[in-house]
Short mmCIF file of C-alpha atoms and ligand atoms in Angstrom, two decimals:
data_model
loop_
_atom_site.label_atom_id
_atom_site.label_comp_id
_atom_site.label_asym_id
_atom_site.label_seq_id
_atom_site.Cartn_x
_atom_site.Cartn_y
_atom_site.Cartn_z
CA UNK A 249 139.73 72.50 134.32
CA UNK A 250 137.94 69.85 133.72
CA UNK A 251 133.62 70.11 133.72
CA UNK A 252 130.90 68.44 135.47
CA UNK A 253 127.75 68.17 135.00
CA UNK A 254 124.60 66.18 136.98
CA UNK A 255 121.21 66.93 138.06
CA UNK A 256 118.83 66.12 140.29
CA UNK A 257 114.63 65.70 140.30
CA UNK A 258 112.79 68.14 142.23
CA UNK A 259 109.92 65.21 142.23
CA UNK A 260 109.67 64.82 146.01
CA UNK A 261 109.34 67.12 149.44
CA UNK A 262 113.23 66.27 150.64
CA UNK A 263 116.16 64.84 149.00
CA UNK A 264 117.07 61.10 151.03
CA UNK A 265 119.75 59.76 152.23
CA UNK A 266 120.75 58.14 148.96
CA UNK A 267 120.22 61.20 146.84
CA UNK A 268 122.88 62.60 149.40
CA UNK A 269 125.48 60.07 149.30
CA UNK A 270 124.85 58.40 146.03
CA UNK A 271 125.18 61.63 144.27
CA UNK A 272 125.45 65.38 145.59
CA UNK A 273 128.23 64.36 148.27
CA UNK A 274 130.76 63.53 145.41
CA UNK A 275 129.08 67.24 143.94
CA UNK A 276 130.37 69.16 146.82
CA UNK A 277 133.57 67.34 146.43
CA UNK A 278 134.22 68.31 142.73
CA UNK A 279 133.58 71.61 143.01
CA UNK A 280 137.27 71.95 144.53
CA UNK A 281 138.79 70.52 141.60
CA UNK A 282 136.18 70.95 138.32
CA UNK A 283 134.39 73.39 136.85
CA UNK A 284 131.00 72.74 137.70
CA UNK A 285 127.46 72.78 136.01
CA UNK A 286 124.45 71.49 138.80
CA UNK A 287 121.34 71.65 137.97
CA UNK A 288 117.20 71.10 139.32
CA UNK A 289 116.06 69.13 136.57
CA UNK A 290 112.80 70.32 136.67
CA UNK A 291 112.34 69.19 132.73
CA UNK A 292 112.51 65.74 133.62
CA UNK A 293 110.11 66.18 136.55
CA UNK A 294 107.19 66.30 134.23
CA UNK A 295 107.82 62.87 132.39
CA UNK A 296 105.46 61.78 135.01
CA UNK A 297 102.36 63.16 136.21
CA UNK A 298 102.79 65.99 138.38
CA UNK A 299 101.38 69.16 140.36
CA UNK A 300 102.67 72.88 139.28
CA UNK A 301 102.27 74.18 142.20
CA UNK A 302 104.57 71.29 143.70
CA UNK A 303 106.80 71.46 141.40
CA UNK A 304 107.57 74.80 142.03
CA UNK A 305 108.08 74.79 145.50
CA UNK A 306 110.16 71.41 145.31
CA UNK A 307 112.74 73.04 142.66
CA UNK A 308 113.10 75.64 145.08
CA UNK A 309 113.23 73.14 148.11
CA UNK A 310 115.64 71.75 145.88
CA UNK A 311 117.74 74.01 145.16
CA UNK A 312 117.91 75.17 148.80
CA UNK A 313 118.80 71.72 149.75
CA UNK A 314 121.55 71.79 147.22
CA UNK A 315 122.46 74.66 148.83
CA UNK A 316 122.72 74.26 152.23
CA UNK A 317 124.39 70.79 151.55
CA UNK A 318 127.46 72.70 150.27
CA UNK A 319 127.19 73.64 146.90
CA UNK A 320 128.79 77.01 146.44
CA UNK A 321 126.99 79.28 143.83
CA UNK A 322 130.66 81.23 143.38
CA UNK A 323 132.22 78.33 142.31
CA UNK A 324 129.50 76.08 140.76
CA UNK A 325 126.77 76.99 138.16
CA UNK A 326 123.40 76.14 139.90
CA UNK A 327 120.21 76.49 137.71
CA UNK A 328 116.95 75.18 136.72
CA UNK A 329 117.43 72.97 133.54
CA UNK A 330 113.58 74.33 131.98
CA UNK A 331 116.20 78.01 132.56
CA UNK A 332 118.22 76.79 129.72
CA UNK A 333 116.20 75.48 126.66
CA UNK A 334 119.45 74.72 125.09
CA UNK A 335 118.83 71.00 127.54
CA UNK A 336 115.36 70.71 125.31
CA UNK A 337 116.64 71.34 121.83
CA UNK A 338 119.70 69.07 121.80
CA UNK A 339 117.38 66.56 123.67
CA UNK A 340 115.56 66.31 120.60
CA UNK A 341 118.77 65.65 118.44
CA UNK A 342 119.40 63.01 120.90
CA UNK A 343 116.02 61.58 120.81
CA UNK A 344 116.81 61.38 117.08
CA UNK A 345 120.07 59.50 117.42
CA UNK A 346 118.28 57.16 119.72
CA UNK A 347 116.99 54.00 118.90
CA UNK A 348 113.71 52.58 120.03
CA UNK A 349 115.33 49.02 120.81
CA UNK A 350 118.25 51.00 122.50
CA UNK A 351 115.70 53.01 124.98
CA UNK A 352 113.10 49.92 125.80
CA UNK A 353 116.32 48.19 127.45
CA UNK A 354 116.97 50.99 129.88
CA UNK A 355 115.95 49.30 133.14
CA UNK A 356 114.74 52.70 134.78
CA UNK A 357 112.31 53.00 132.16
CA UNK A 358 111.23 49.40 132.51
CA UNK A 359 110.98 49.89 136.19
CA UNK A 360 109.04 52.71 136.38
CA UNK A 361 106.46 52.16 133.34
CA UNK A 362 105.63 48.88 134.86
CA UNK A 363 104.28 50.64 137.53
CA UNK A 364 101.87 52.79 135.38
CA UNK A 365 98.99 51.85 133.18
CA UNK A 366 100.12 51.97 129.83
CA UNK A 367 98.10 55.20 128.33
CA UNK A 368 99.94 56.63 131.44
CA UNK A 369 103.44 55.72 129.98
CA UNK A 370 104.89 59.53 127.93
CA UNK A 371 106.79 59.48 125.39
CA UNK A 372 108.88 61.68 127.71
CA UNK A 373 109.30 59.29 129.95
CA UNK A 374 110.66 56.97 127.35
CA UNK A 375 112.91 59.55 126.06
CA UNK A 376 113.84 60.49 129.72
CA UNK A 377 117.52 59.10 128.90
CA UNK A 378 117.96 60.97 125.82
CA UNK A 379 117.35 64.34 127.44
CA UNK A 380 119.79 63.42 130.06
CA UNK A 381 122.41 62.60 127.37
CA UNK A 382 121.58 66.26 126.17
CA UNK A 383 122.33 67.68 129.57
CA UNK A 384 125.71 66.32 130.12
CA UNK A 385 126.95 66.77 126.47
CA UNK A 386 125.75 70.45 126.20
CA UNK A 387 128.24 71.17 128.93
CA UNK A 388 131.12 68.61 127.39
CA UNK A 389 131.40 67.19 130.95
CA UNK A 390 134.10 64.92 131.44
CA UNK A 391 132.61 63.65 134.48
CA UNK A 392 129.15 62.82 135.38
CA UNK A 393 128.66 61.99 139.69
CA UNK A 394 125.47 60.01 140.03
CA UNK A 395 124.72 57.06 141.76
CA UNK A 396 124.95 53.45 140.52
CA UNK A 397 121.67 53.58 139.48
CA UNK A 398 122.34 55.88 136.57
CA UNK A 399 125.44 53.81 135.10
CA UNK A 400 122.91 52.54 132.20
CA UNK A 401 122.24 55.68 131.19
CA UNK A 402 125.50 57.16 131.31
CA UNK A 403 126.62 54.17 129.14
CA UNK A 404 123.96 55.71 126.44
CA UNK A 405 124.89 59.00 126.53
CA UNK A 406 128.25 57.73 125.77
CA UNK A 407 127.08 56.00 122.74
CA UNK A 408 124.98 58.72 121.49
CA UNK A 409 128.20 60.88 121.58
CA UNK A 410 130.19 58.73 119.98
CA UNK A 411 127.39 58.28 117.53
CA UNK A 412 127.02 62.06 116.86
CA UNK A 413 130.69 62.30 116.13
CA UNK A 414 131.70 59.46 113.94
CA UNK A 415 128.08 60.96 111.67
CA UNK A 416 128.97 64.74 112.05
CA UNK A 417 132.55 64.96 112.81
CA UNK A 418 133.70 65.13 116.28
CA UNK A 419 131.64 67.78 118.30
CA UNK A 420 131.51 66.01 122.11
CA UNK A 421 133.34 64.87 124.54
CA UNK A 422 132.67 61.35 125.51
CA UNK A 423 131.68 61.82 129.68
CA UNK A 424 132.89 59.40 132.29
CA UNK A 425 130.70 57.76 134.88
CA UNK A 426 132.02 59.38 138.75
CA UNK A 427 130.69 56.78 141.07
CA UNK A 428 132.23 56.12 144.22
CA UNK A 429 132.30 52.26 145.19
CA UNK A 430 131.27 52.56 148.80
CA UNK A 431 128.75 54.99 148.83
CA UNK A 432 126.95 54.53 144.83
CA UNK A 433 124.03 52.74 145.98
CA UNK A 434 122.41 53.26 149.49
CA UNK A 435 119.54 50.68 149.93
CA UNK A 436 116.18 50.97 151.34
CA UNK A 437 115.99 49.96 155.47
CA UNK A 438 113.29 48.04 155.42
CA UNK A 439 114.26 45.68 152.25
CA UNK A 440 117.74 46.30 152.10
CA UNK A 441 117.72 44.10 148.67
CA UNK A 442 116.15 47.15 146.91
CA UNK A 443 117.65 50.65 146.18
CA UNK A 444 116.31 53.83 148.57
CA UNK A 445 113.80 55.10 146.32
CA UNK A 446 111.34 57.88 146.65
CA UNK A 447 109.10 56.58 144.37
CA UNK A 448 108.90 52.22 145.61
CA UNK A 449 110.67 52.84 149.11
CA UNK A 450 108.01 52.48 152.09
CA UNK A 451 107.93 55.56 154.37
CA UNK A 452 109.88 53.38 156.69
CA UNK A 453 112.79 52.37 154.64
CA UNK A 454 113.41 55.80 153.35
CA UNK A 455 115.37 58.65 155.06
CA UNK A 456 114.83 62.04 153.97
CA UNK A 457 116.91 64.52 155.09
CA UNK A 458 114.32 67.42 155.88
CA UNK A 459 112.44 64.60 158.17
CA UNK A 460 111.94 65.55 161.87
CA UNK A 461 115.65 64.19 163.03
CA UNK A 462 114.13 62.33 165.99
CA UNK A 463 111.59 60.12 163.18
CA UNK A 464 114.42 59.41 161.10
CA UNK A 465 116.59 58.48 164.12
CA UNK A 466 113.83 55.94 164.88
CA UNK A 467 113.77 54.43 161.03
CA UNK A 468 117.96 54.17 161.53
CA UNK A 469 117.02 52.01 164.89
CA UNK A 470 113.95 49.94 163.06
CA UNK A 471 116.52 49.01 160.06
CA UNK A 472 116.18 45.06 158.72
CA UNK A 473 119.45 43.63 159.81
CA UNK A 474 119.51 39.54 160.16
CA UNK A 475 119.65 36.82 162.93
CA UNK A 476 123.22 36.96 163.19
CA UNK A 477 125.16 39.02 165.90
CA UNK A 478 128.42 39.80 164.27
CA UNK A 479 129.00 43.34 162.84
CA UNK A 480 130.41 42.36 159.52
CA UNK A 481 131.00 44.55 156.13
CA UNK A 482 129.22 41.73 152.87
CA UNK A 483 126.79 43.40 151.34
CA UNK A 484 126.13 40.26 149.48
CA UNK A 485 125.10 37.61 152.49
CA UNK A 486 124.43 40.82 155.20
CA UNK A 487 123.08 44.10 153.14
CA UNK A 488 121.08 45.28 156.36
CA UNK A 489 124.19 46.00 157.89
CA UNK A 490 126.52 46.57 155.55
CA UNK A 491 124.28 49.13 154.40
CA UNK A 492 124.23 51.04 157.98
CA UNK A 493 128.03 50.13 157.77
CA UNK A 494 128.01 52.58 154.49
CA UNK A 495 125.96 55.10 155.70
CA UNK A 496 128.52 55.31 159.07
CA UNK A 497 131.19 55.62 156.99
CA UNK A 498 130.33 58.61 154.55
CA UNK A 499 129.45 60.44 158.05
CA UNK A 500 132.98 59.59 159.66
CA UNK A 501 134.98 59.26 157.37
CA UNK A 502 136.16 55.86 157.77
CA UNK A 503 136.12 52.76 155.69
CA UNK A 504 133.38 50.28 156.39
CA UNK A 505 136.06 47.57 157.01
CA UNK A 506 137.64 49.54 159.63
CA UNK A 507 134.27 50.29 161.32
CA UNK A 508 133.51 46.72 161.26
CA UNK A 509 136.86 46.45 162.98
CA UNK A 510 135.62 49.20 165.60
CA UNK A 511 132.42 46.89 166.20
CA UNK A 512 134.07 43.66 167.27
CA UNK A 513 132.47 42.87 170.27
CA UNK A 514 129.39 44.67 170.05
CA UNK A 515 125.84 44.55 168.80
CA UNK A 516 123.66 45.76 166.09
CA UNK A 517 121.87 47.85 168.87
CA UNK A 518 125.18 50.10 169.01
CA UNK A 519 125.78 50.20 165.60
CA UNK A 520 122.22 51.78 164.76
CA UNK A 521 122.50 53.91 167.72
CA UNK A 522 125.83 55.22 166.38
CA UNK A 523 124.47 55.80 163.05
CA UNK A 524 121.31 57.31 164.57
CA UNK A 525 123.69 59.72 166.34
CA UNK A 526 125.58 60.73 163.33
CA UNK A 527 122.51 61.33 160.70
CA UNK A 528 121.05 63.77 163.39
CA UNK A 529 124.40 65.71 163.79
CA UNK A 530 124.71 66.17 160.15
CA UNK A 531 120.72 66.73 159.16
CA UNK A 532 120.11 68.98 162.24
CA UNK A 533 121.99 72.21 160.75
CA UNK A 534 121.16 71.32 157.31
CA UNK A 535 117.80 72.06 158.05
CA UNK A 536 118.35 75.37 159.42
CA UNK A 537 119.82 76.22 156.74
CA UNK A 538 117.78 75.09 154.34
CA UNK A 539 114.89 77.22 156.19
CA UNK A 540 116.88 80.25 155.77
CA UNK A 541 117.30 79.51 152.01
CA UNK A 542 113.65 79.53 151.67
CA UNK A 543 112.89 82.69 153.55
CA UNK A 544 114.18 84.62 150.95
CA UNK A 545 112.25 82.69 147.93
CA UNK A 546 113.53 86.15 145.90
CA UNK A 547 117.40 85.86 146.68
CA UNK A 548 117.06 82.24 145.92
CA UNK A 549 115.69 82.56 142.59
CA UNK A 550 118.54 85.43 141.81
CA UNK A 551 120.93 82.23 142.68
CA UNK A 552 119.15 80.48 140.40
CA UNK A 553 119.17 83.38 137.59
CA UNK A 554 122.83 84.08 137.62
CA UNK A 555 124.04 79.65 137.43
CA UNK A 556 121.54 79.70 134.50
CA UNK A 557 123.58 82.42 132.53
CA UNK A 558 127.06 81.46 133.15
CA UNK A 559 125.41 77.48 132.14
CA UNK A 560 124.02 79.46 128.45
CA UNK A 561 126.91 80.54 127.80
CA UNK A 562 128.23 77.37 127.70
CA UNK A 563 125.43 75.23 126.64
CA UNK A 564 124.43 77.67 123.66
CA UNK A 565 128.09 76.82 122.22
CA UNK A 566 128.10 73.87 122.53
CA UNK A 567 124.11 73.67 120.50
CA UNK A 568 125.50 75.58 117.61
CA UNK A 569 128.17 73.88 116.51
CA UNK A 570 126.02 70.65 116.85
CA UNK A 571 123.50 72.25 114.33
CA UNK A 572 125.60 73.66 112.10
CA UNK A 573 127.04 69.93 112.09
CA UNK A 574 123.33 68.83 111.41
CA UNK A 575 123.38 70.67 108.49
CA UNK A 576 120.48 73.18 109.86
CA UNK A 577 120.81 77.16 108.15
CA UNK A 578 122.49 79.27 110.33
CA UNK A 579 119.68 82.15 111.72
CA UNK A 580 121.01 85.25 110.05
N1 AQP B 29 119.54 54.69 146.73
C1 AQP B 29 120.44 55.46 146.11
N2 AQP B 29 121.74 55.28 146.37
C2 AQP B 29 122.69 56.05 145.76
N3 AQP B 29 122.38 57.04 144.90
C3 AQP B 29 121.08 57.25 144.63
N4 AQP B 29 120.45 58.14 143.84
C4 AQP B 29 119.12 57.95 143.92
N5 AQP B 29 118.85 56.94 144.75
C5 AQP B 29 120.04 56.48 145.22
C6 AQP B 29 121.15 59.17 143.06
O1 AQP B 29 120.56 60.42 143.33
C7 AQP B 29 120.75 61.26 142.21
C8 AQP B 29 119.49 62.03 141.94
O2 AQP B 29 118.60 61.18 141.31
P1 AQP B 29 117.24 61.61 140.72
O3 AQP B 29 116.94 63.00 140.89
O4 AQP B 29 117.12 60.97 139.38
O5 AQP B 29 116.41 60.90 141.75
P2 AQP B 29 115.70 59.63 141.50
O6 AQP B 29 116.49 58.64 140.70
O7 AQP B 29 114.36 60.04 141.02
O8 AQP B 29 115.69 59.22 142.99
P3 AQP B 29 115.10 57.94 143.36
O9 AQP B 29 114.86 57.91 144.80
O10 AQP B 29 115.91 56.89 142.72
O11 AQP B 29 113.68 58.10 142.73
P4 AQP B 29 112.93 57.10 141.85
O12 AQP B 29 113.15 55.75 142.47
O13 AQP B 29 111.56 57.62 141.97
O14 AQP B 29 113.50 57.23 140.48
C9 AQP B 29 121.17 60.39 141.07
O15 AQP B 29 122.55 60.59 140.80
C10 AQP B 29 120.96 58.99 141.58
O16 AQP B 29 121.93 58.10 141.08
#
């Protein structure tokens, strides 16, 4: 079958709305069809400052989230990347195969180091990419499902396989980008230009899914729209609500050009209150379960135990044939 492989940051309290639809929707979806590798990547986590004792309580919040959202530990291999060090030592081959020129054009870098002062900037955060190459192509996915956001990157991993092989002799498998058109980029409510963000979205724009239902509800009915009156799906000249017309449509199922056909005749006040509706019927048991998930810290971290063996097993393959193609001694 073929593999997958993505990951997500336990850098914040609750995965959002984006998080969900941009990316581990399309996870739960794969797992029917692909073998497939999920993990917490907690190693990326620290390429900016952060708090241990967060960070260890948000991997786990992650991982419950991931969890209760659908992902089935039977079926897919659900770890902690820092669980498998093979992610760190062919992130370093990467970093090696990467050029400097090549990393200072990734936008999410520029993006996010702007932000900083500069003797804040790591070199981990530059090299942020490389290790992500690392985690897809220790697993040979074929397909990576992330959000639009993350097509740059993709793009590099690409090249640094490609680069790899035509040095070394083929050893990867070039990935794929999995990014579904209507749902890859969910924007922020309150600027509905910008990308739902935990790190630039205001409190406002952002919905997180382990929010009290009835604040988020609120947000949903507070969201930019425009001064026009017609419910129409053109994310260019109306992203307010084409963007509540995306969100509506990954909770029912329909298109958002047959929900703007639903909408003739009515107002933005119904559409909001419809996608209000929907977001609490959907977050309301995710939550519970979630809470159950983290009653029993212990079982959870078994969960966690078991994905990262079955993902050694495949990632420590994988790392040695790519150093015996480096030319390093085999350990004897
Ligand atoms: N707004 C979004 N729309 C669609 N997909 C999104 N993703 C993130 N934001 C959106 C996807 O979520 C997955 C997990 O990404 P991550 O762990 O790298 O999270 P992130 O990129 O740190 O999340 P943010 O909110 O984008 O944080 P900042 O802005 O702080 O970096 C990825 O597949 C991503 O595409």
């Amino acid at each position: 079958r073929p593999r997958v492989l993505s990951g997500i940051q336990p850098t914040a309290d609750s995965f959002h709305l984006g998080n969900y639809l941009g990316a581990v929707r399309q996870w739960v979806a794969l797992q029917e069809t692909h073998e497939t590798f999920y993990c917490v990547v907690d190693l990326h986590a620290i390429t900016v400052e952060h708090d241990p004792k967060l960070l260890r309580k948000r991997t786990r919040v992650s991982a419950a989230q991931l969890l209760a959202l659908g992902i089935d530990p039977e079926r897919a291999a659900l770890f902690a990347q820092s669980h498998v060090p093979e992610h760190a030592q062919l992130g370093w081959v990467m970093q090696c195969l990467t050029g400097f020129g090549e990393a200072s054009r990734m936008t999410q870098f520029k993006d996010k180091s702007s932000k900083q002062a500069q003797d804040r900037i790591t070199l981990g955060l530059f090299g942020y990419p490389s290790l992500q190459a690392a985690d897809i192509l220790c697993y040979q996915a074929t397909h990576v499902p992330v959000g639009e956001d993350q097509r740059q990157h993709l793009e590099l991993t690409r090249d640094l396989a490609q680069r790899f092989n035509s040095r070394f002799g083929k050893t990867f498998v070039l990935p794929e980008p999995y990014i579904l058109k209507d749902a890859a980029k969910i924007y922020d409510l309150q600027d509905p230009g910008s990308k739902m963000s935990k790190s630039s979205s205001s409190p406002a724009g952002i919905v997180d899914l382990l929010d009290d239902p009835k604040v988020s509800a609120k947000k949903i009915r507070s969201a930019v729209t425009d001064n026009e009156r017609e419910i129409v799906y053109d994310p260019e000249r109306k992203a307010g609500v084409s963007n509540l017309l995306v969100v509506l449509s990954a909770f029912t199922g329909r298109t958002p050009l047959q929900l703007q056909d639903d909408y003739v005749g009515k107002g933005y006040g119904d559409l909001k209150k419809d996608v209000a509706e929907a977001l609490v019927e959907f977050v309301t048991p995710v939550q519970a379960r979630v809470r159950s998930y983290l009653d029993d810290t212990a079982e959870l971290d078994k969960v966690l135990a078991r994905g990262a063996e079955r993902a050694r097993e495949v990632a420590s393959r994988t790392l040695a044939r790519a150093y015996d193609r480096l030319g390093f001694l085999a350990q004897r």
